Coordinates of C-alpha atoms and ligand atoms in Angstrom, one line a residue:
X28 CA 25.1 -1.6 26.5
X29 CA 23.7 1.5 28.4
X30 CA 21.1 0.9 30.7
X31 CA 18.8 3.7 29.6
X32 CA 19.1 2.2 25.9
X33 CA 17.8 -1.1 27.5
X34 CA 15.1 0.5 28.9
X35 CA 14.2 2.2 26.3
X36 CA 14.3 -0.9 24.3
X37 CA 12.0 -3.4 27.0
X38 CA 9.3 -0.2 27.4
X39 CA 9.2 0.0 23.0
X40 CA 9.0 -4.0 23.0
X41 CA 6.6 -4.2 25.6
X42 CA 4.3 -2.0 23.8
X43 CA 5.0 -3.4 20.6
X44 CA 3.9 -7.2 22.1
X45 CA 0.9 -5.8 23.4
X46 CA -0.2 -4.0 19.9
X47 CA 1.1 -7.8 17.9
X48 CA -1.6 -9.6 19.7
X49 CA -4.0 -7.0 19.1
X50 CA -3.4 -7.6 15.3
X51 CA -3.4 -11.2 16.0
X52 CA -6.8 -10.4 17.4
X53 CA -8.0 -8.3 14.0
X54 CA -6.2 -11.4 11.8
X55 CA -8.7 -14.1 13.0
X56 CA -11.6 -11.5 13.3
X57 CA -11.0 -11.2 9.5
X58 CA -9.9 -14.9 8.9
X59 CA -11.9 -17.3 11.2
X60 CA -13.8 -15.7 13.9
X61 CA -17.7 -16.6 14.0
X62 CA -20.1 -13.8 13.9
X63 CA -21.0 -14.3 17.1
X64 CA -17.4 -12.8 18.3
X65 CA -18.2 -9.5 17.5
X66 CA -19.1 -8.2 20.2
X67 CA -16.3 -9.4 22.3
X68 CA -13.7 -9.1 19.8
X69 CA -14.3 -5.2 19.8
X70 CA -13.8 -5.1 23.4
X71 CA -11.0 -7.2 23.1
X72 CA -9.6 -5.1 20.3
X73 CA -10.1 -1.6 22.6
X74 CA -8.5 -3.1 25.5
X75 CA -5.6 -3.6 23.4
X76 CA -5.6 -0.7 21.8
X77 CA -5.5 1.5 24.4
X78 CA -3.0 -0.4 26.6
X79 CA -0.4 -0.4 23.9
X80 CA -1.0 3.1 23.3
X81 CA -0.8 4.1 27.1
X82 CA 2.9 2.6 27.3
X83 CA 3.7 4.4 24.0
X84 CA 3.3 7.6 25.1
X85 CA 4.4 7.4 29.1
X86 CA 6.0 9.8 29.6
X87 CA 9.0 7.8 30.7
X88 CA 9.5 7.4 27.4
X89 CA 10.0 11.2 26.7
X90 CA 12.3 11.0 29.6
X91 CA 14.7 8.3 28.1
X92 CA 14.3 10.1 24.7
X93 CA 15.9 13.1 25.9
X94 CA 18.5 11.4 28.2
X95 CA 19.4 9.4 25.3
X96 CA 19.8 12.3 23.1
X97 CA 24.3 12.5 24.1
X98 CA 24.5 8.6 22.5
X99 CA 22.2 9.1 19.7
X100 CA 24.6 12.6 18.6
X101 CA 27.9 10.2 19.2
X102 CA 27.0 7.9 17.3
X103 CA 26.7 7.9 13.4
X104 CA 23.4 8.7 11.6
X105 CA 23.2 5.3 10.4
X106 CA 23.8 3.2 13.2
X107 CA 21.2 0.9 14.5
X108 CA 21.0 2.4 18.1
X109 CA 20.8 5.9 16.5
X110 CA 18.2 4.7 14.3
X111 CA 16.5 3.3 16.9
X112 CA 16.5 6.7 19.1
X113 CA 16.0 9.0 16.0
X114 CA 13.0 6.8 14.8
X115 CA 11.4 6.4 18.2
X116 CA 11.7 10.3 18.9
X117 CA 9.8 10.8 16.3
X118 CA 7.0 8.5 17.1
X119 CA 6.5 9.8 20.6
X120 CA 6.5 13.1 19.3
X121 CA 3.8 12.6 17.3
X122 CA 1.5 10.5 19.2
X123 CA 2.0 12.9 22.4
X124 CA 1.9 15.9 20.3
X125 CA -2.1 15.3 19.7
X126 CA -4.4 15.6 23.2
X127 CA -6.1 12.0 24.1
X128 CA -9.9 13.9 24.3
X129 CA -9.2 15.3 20.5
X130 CA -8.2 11.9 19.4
X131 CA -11.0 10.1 21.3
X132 CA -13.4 12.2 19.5
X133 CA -11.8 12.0 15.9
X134 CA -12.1 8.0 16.4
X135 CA -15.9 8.1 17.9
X136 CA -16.4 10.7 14.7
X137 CA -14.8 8.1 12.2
X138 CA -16.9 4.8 13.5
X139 CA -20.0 6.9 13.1
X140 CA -19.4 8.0 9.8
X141 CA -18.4 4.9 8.8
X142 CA -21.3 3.5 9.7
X143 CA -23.3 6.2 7.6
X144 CA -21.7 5.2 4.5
X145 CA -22.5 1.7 4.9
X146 CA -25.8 3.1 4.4
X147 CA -25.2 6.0 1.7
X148 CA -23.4 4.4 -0.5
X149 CA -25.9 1.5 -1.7
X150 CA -28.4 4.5 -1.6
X151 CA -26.2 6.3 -3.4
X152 CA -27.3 8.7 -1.3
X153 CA -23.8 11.6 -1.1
X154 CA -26.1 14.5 1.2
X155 CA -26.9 11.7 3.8
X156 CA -23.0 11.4 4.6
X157 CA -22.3 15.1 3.6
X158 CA -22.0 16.8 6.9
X159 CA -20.4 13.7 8.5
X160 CA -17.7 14.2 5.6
X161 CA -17.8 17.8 6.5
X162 CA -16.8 17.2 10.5
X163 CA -14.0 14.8 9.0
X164 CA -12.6 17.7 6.8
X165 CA -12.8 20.2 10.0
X166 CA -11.9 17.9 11.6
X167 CA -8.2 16.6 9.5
X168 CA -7.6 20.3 9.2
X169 CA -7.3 20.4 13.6
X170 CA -5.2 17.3 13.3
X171 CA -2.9 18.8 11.1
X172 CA -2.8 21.8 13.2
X173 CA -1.6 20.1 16.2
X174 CA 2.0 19.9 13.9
X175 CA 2.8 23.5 13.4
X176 CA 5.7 25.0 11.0
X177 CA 3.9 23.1 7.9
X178 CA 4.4 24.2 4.4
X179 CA 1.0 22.7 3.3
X180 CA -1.9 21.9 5.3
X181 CA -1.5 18.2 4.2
X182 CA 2.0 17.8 5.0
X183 CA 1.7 16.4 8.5
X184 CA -1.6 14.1 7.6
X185 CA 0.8 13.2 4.7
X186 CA 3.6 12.4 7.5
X187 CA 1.1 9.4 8.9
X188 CA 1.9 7.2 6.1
X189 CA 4.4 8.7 4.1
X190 CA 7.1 10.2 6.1
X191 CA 8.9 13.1 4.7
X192 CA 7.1 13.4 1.5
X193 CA 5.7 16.5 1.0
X194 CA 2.5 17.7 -0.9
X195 CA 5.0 20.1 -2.7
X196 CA 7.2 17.1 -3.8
X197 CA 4.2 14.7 -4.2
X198 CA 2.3 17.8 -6.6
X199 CA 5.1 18.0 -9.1
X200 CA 5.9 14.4 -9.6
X201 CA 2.2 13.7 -10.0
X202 CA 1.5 16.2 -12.5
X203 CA 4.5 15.2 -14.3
X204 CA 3.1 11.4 -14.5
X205 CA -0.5 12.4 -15.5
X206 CA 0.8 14.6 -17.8
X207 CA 2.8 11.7 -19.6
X208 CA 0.0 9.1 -18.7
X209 CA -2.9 10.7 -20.0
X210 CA -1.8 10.7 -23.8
X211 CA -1.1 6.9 -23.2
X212 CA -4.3 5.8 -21.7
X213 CA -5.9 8.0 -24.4
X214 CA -4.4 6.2 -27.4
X215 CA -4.8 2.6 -25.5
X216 CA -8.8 3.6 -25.0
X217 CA -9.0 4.4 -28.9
X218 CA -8.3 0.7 -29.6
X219 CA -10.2 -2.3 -29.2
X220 CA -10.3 -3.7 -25.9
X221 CA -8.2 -6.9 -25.3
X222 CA -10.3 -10.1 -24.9
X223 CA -10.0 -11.8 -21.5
X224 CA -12.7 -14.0 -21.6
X225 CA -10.1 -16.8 -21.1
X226 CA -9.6 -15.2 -17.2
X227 CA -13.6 -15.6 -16.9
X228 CA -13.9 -19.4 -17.1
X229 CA -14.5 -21.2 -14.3
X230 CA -10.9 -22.3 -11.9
X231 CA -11.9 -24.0 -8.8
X232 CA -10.1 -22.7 -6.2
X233 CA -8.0 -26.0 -4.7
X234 CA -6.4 -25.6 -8.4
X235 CA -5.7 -22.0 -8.1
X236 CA -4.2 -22.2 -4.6
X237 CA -1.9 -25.3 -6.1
X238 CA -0.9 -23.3 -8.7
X239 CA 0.0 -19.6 -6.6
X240 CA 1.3 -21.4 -3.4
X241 CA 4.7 -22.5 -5.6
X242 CA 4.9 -19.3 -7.0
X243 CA 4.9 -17.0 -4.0
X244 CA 7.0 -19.4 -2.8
X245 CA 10.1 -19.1 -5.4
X246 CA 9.4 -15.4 -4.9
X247 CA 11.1 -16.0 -1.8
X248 CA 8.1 -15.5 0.5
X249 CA 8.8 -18.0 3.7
X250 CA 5.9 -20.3 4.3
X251 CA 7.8 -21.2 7.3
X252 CA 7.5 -17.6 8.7
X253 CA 4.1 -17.3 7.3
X254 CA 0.8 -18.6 6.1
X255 CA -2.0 -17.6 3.6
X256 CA -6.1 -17.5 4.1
X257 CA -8.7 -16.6 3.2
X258 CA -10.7 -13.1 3.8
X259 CA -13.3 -10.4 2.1
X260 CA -10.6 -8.5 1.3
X261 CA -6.7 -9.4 0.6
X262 CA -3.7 -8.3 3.4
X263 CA -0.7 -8.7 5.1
X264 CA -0.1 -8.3 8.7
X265 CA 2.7 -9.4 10.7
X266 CA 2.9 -9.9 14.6
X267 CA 7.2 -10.6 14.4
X268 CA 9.7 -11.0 11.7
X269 CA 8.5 -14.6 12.0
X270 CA 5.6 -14.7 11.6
X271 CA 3.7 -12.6 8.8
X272 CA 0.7 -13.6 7.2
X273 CA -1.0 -12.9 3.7
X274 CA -4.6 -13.2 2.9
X275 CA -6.4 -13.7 -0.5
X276 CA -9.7 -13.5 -2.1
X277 CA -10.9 -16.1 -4.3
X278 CA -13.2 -15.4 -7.1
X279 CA -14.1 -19.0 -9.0
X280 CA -14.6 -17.1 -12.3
X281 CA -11.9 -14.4 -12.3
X282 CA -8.3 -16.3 -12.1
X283 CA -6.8 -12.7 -11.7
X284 CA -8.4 -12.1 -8.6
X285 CA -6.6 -14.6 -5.8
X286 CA -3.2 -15.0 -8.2
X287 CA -2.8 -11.1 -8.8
X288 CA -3.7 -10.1 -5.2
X289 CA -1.6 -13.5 -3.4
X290 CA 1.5 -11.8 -5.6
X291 CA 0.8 -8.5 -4.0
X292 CA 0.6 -9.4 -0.9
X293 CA 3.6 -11.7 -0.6
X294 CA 5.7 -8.9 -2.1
X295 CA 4.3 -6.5 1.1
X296 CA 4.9 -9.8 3.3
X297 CA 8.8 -10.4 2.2
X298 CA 9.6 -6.7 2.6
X299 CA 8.3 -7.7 6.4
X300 CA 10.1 -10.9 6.9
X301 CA 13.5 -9.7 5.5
X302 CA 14.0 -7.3 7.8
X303 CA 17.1 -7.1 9.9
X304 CA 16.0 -9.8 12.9
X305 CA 17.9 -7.6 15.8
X306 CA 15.1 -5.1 14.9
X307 CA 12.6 -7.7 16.4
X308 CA 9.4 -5.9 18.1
X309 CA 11.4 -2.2 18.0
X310 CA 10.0 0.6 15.9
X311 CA 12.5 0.0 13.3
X312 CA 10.7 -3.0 12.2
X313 CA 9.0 -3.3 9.5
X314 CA 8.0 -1.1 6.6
X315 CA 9.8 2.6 6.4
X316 CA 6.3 4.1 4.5
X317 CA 3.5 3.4 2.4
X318 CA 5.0 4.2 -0.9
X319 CA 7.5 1.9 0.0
X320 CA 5.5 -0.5 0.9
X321 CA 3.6 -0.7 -2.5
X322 CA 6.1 -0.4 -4.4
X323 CA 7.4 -4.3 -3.1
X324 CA 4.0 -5.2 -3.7
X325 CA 3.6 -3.5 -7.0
X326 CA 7.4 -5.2 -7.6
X327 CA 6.5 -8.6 -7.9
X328 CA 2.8 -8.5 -9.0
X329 CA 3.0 -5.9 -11.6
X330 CA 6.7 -5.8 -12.8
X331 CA 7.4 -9.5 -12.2
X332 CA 4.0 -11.4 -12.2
X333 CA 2.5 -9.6 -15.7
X334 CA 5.7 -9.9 -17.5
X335 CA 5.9 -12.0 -20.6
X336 CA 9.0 -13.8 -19.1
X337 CA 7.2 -14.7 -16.1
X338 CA 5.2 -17.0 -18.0
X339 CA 7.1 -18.3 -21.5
X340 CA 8.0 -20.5 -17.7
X341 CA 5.0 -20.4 -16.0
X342 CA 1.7 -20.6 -18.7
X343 CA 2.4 -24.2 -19.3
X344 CA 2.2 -24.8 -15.4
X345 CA -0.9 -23.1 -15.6
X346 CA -2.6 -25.0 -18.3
X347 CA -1.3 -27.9 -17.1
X348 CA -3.3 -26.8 -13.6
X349 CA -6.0 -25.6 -15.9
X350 CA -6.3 -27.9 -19.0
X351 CA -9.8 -27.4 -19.9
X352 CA -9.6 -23.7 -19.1
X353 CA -6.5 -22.8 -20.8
X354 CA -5.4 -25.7 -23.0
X355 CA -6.6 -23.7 -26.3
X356 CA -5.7 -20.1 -24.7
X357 CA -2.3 -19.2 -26.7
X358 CA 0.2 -17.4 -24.6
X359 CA 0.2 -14.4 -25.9
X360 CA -3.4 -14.2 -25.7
X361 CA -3.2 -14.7 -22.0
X362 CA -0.4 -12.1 -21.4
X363 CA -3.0 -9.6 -23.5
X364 CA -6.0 -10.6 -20.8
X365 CA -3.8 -10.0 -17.7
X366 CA -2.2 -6.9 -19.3
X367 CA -5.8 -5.5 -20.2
X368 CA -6.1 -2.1 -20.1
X369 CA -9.5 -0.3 -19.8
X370 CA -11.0 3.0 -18.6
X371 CA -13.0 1.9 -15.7
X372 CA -15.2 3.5 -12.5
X373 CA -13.4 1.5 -9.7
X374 CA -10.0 2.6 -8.7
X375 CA -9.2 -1.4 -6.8
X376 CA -10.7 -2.6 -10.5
X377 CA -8.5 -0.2 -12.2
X378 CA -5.4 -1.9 -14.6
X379 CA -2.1 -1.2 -14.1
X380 CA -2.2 2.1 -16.3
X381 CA -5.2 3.8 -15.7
X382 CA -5.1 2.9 -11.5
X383 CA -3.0 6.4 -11.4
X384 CA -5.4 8.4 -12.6
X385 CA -7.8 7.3 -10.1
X386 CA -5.3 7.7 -7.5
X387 CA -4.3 11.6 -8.6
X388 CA -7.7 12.6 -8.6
X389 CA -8.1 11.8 -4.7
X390 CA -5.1 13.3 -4.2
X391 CA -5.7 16.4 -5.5
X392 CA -9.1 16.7 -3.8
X393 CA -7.3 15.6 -0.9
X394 CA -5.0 18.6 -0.9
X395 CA -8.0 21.1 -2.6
X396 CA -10.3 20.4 0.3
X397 CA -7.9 21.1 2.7
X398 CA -7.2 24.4 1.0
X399 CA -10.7 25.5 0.9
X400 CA -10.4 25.3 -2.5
X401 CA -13.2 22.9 -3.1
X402 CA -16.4 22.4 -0.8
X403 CA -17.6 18.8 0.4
X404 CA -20.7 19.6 -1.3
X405 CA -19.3 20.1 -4.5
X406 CA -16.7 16.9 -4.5
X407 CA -19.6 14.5 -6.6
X408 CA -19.8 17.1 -9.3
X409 CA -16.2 17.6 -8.9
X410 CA -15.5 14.1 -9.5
X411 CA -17.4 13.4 -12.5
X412 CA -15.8 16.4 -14.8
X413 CA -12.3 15.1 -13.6
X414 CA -13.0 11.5 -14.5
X415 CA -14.6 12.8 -17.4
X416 CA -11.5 14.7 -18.2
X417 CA -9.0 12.1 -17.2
X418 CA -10.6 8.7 -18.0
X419 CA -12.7 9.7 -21.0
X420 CA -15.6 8.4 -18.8
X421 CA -18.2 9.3 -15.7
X422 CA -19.9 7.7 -13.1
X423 CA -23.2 7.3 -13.6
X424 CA -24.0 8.0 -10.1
X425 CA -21.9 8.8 -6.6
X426 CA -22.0 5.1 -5.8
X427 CA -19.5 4.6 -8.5
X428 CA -18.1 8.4 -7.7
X429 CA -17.1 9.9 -5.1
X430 CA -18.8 7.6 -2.4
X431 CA -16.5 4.7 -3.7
X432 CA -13.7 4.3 -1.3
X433 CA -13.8 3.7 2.1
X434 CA -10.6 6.0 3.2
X435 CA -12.1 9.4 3.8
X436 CA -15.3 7.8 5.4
X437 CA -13.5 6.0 8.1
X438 CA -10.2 8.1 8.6
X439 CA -8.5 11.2 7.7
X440 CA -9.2 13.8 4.7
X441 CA -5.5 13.8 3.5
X442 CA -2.5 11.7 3.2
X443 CA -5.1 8.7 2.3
X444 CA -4.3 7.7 -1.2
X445 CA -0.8 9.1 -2.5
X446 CA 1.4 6.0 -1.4
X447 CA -0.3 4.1 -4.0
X448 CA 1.0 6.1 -6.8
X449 CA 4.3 6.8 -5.3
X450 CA 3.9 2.8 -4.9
X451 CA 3.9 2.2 -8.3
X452 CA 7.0 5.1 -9.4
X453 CA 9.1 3.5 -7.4
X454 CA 8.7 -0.1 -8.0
X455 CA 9.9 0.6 -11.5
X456 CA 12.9 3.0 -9.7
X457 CA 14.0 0.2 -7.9
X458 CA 13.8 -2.4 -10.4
X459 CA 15.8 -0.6 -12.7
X460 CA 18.8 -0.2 -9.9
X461 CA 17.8 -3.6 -9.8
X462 CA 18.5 -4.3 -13.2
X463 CA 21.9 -2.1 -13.0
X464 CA 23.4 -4.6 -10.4
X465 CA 22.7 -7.3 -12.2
X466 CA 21.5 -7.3 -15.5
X467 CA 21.0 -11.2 -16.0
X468 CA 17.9 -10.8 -13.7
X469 CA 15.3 -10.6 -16.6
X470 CA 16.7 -13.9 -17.8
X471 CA 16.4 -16.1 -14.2
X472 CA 12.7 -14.5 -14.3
X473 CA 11.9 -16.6 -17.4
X474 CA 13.5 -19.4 -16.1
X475 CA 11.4 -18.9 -13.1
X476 CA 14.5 -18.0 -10.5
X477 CA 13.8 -15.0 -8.1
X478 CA 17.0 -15.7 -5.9
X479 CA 19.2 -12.2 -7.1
X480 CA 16.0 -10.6 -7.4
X481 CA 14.8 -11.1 -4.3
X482 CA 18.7 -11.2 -2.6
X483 CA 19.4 -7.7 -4.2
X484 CA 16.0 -6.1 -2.8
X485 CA 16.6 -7.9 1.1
X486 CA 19.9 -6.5 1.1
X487 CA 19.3 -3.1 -0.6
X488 CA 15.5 -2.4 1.2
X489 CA 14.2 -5.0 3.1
X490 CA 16.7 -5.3 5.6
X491 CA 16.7 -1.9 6.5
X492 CA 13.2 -1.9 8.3
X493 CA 11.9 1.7 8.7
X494 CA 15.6 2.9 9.5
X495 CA 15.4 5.1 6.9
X496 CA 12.7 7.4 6.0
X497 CA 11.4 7.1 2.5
X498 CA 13.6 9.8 1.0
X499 CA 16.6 8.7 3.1
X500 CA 16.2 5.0 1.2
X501 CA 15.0 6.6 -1.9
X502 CA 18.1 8.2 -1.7
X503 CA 20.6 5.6 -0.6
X504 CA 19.5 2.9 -3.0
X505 CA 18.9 5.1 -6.4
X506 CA 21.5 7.5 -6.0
X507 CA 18.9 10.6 -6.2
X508 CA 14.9 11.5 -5.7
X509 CA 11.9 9.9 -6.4
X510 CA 12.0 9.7 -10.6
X511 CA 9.3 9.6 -12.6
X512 CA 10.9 8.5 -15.7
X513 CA 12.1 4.5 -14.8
X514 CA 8.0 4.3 -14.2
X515 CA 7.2 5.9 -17.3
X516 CA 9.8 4.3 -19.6
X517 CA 8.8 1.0 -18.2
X518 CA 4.8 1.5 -19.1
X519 CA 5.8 2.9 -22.9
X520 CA 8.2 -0.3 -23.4
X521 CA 5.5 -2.5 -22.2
X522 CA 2.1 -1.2 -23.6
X523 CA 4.2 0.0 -26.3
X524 CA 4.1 -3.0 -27.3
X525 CA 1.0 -4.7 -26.6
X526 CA -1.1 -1.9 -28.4
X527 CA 1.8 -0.7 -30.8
X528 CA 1.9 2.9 -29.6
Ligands
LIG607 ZN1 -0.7 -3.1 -1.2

């Protein structure tokens, strides 16, 4: 192989070992570290941090970039080398293109209006983070500027996690969705509420470990290349192809809570593992954006795990987990309490329906902030006419409003929140090319068999890494663009029927 490909290759891998054991380092800090750790683990963290990011952007990276530049154009677009070249080009370019001091002072900013929040948010107190959210808006808007040549301010913050989506793109397929989504959520909300008082009993959490564990597991999610604990809040994070992790959170009486969320995370976790193993520790590992990455998530917890053939096989395994719980709870009235759809204040409480909403909203304040179009000081009042509009229903207060989500009080104003949504169009896109392959795959889910589910998404997705960009694979495996209407067809068929629409 040529030498300056090796090179390039030991310098990526070096870095990318350094940065695995920093996440091993944020895993246990979130896992099993004491409290007293803190202090050292931040150090620790830092140190990390800044090593890895030192060797990403050596120059002698740049160097090997450009002498590489001959292979990469002799060899087709979608070789692995090429890939490799292409992929890491871009990754250079972007963390060199933004100078050290500017980022030093965007991440001192972020920590201190983190920490502000922490305190304004149970005060419910908006003008006491206000100017800090103001900086952060100045701020994003400089980051973006460091990326000339965009069409929309938000395009390169939008390039962090979704590469190659563009607010343009992102605009008209979200409007079409809300447009179709709002007379849905509408006619759901003028019904009676489902009852799931039968997810609110108690379920002691050895039982709802036994019951998930199996599950996961005939997903296709590789215990022997991972392992599941416990934190505040539920994630994945991976330190090689062999070795990627889930977490969950347990609540003893809401059974949704670990199930739903150990579902989710497995189905990021499996797009991790089932990556092409000659990728090992190179930046075409691992997830191509974040769209793509909820839409495996949203796969097997939405689409697969609150399907009524997922559990004609599975609700008896349940009850007989559960006896006293669930023994009297008929199926179908089960299926109603995990498929319960309610307007609600709290996007992560949100149901499968209605989460879009909340997700649009931030996006277009995302991209009308940027614009100039609306003023920090104005978002609360902002927020409440467009839930009101939306949802049918306001926050009482900013707490519940526009202080809600950590994202633009420790990071970026932009780019934050629109892989969720994109998340959940695609997970129906996919499944329906799915579906097209091989048509006997709703069948093996009611039997409880994953295998040519899972076999079809490895070899179409999965093992591609981040080889692709979004739009590349969006492309490759669907034949077209991101489509709304697989998503949309998939929520009338199925809340269709639950509240005869
Ligand atoms: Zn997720």
């Amino acid at each position: 192989m040529d030498p300056k490909l090796e090179e390039l290759k030991s310098r990526l891998q070096e870095a990318n070992d350094i940065g695995a054991a920093g996440a091993l380092l944020n895993w246990d800090q979130s896992t099993y570290m004491p409290p007293g750790g803190a202090a050292a683990r931040a150090r620790q963290s830092a140190i990390l941090g800044r090593l890895a990011h030192e060797k990403l952007t050596d120059p002698a990276i740049g160097h090997l970039l450009d002498e590489l530049r001959p292979l990469e154009e002799s060899l087709p677009y979608d070789d692995d080398n090429a890939s490799l070249i292409r992929v890491s080009r871009r990754q250079y370019e972007r963390r060199t293109k933004v100078p050290a001091a500017f980022m030093g002072q965007f991440l001192s900013h972020s920590a201190e209006t983190y920490t502000v929040w922490t305190q304004a948010r149970p005060e419910n107190n908006f003008a006491l983070v206000q100017p800090y959210l103001e900086k952060t808006l100045d701020m994003s808007r400089r980051l973006a500027d460091f990326f000339p040549g965009y069409e929309h301010i938000a395009d390169p913050l939008i390039d962090f996690s979704d590469y190659g989506m563009k607010a343009s793109t992102v605009r008209v397929v979200f409007a079409e969705l809300r447009e179709q989504l709002t007379p849905i959520v509408q006619a759901i909300a003028a019904q009676p509420p489902a009852d799931d008082a039968c997810l609110h009993r108690t379920f002691p959490q050895a039982q709802q470990t036994a019951f998930f564990e199996p599950v996961i597991r005939a997903f296709g999610y590789d215990f022997e290349r991972g392992r599941c604990d416990v934190s505040p809040h539920p994630f994945t994070t991976g330190f090689s192809i062999g070795d990627v992790r889930i977490t969950v959170r347990y609540k003893e009486n809401d059974l949704s809570e670990a199930l739903f969320s150990a579902m989710h995370e497995a189905g990021h976790a499996m797009y991790e593992q089932g990556c092409n193993p000659a990728y090992e520790a190179l930046p075409i590992a691992g997830g191509t954006s974040s769209g793509v990455h909820e839409s495996q998530s949203r796969l097997w917890e939405n689409v697969v795990g609150r399907s009524r053939g997922f559990w004609t096989h599975y609700y008896p395994q349940l009850q007989a987990v559960f006896p006293a719980q669930l023994g009297d709870v008929p199926l179908d009235t089960f299926y109603r309490a995990i498929n319960k759809v309610q307007p609600s204040l709290i996007r992560t409480d949100a149901d499968e329906v209605t989460y879009n909403l909340h997700v649009m909203l931030r996006f277009d304040f995302e991209l009308a902030l940027l614009e100039g179009a609306l003023a920090v000081r104005d978002l609360p009042e902002a927020w409440r006419a467009r839930f009101k509009a939306d949802l049918g229903i306001a926050p009482p207060d900013d707490r519940d409003g526009a202080l809600q989500d950590v994202h633009w009080y420790g990071g970026l104003i932009g780019g934050a929140f629109q892989g969720y949504t994109l998340g959940n169009i695609l997970s129906a896109q996919f499944y329906q090319c799915a579906l097209d392959a091989h048509p006997e795959i709703p069948a093996e889910v009611a039997q409880g068999k994953f295998d040519t589910l899972h076999g079809w998404l490895k070899d179409n997705i999965y093992v591609h890494g981040s080889k692709y960009t979004a739009p590349e694979l969006i492309e490759r495996v669907t034949g077209g663009p991101l489509r709304v209407e697989p998503y949309i067809a998939y929520l009338r068929n199925k809340y269709g029927e639950l509240y005869e629409l």
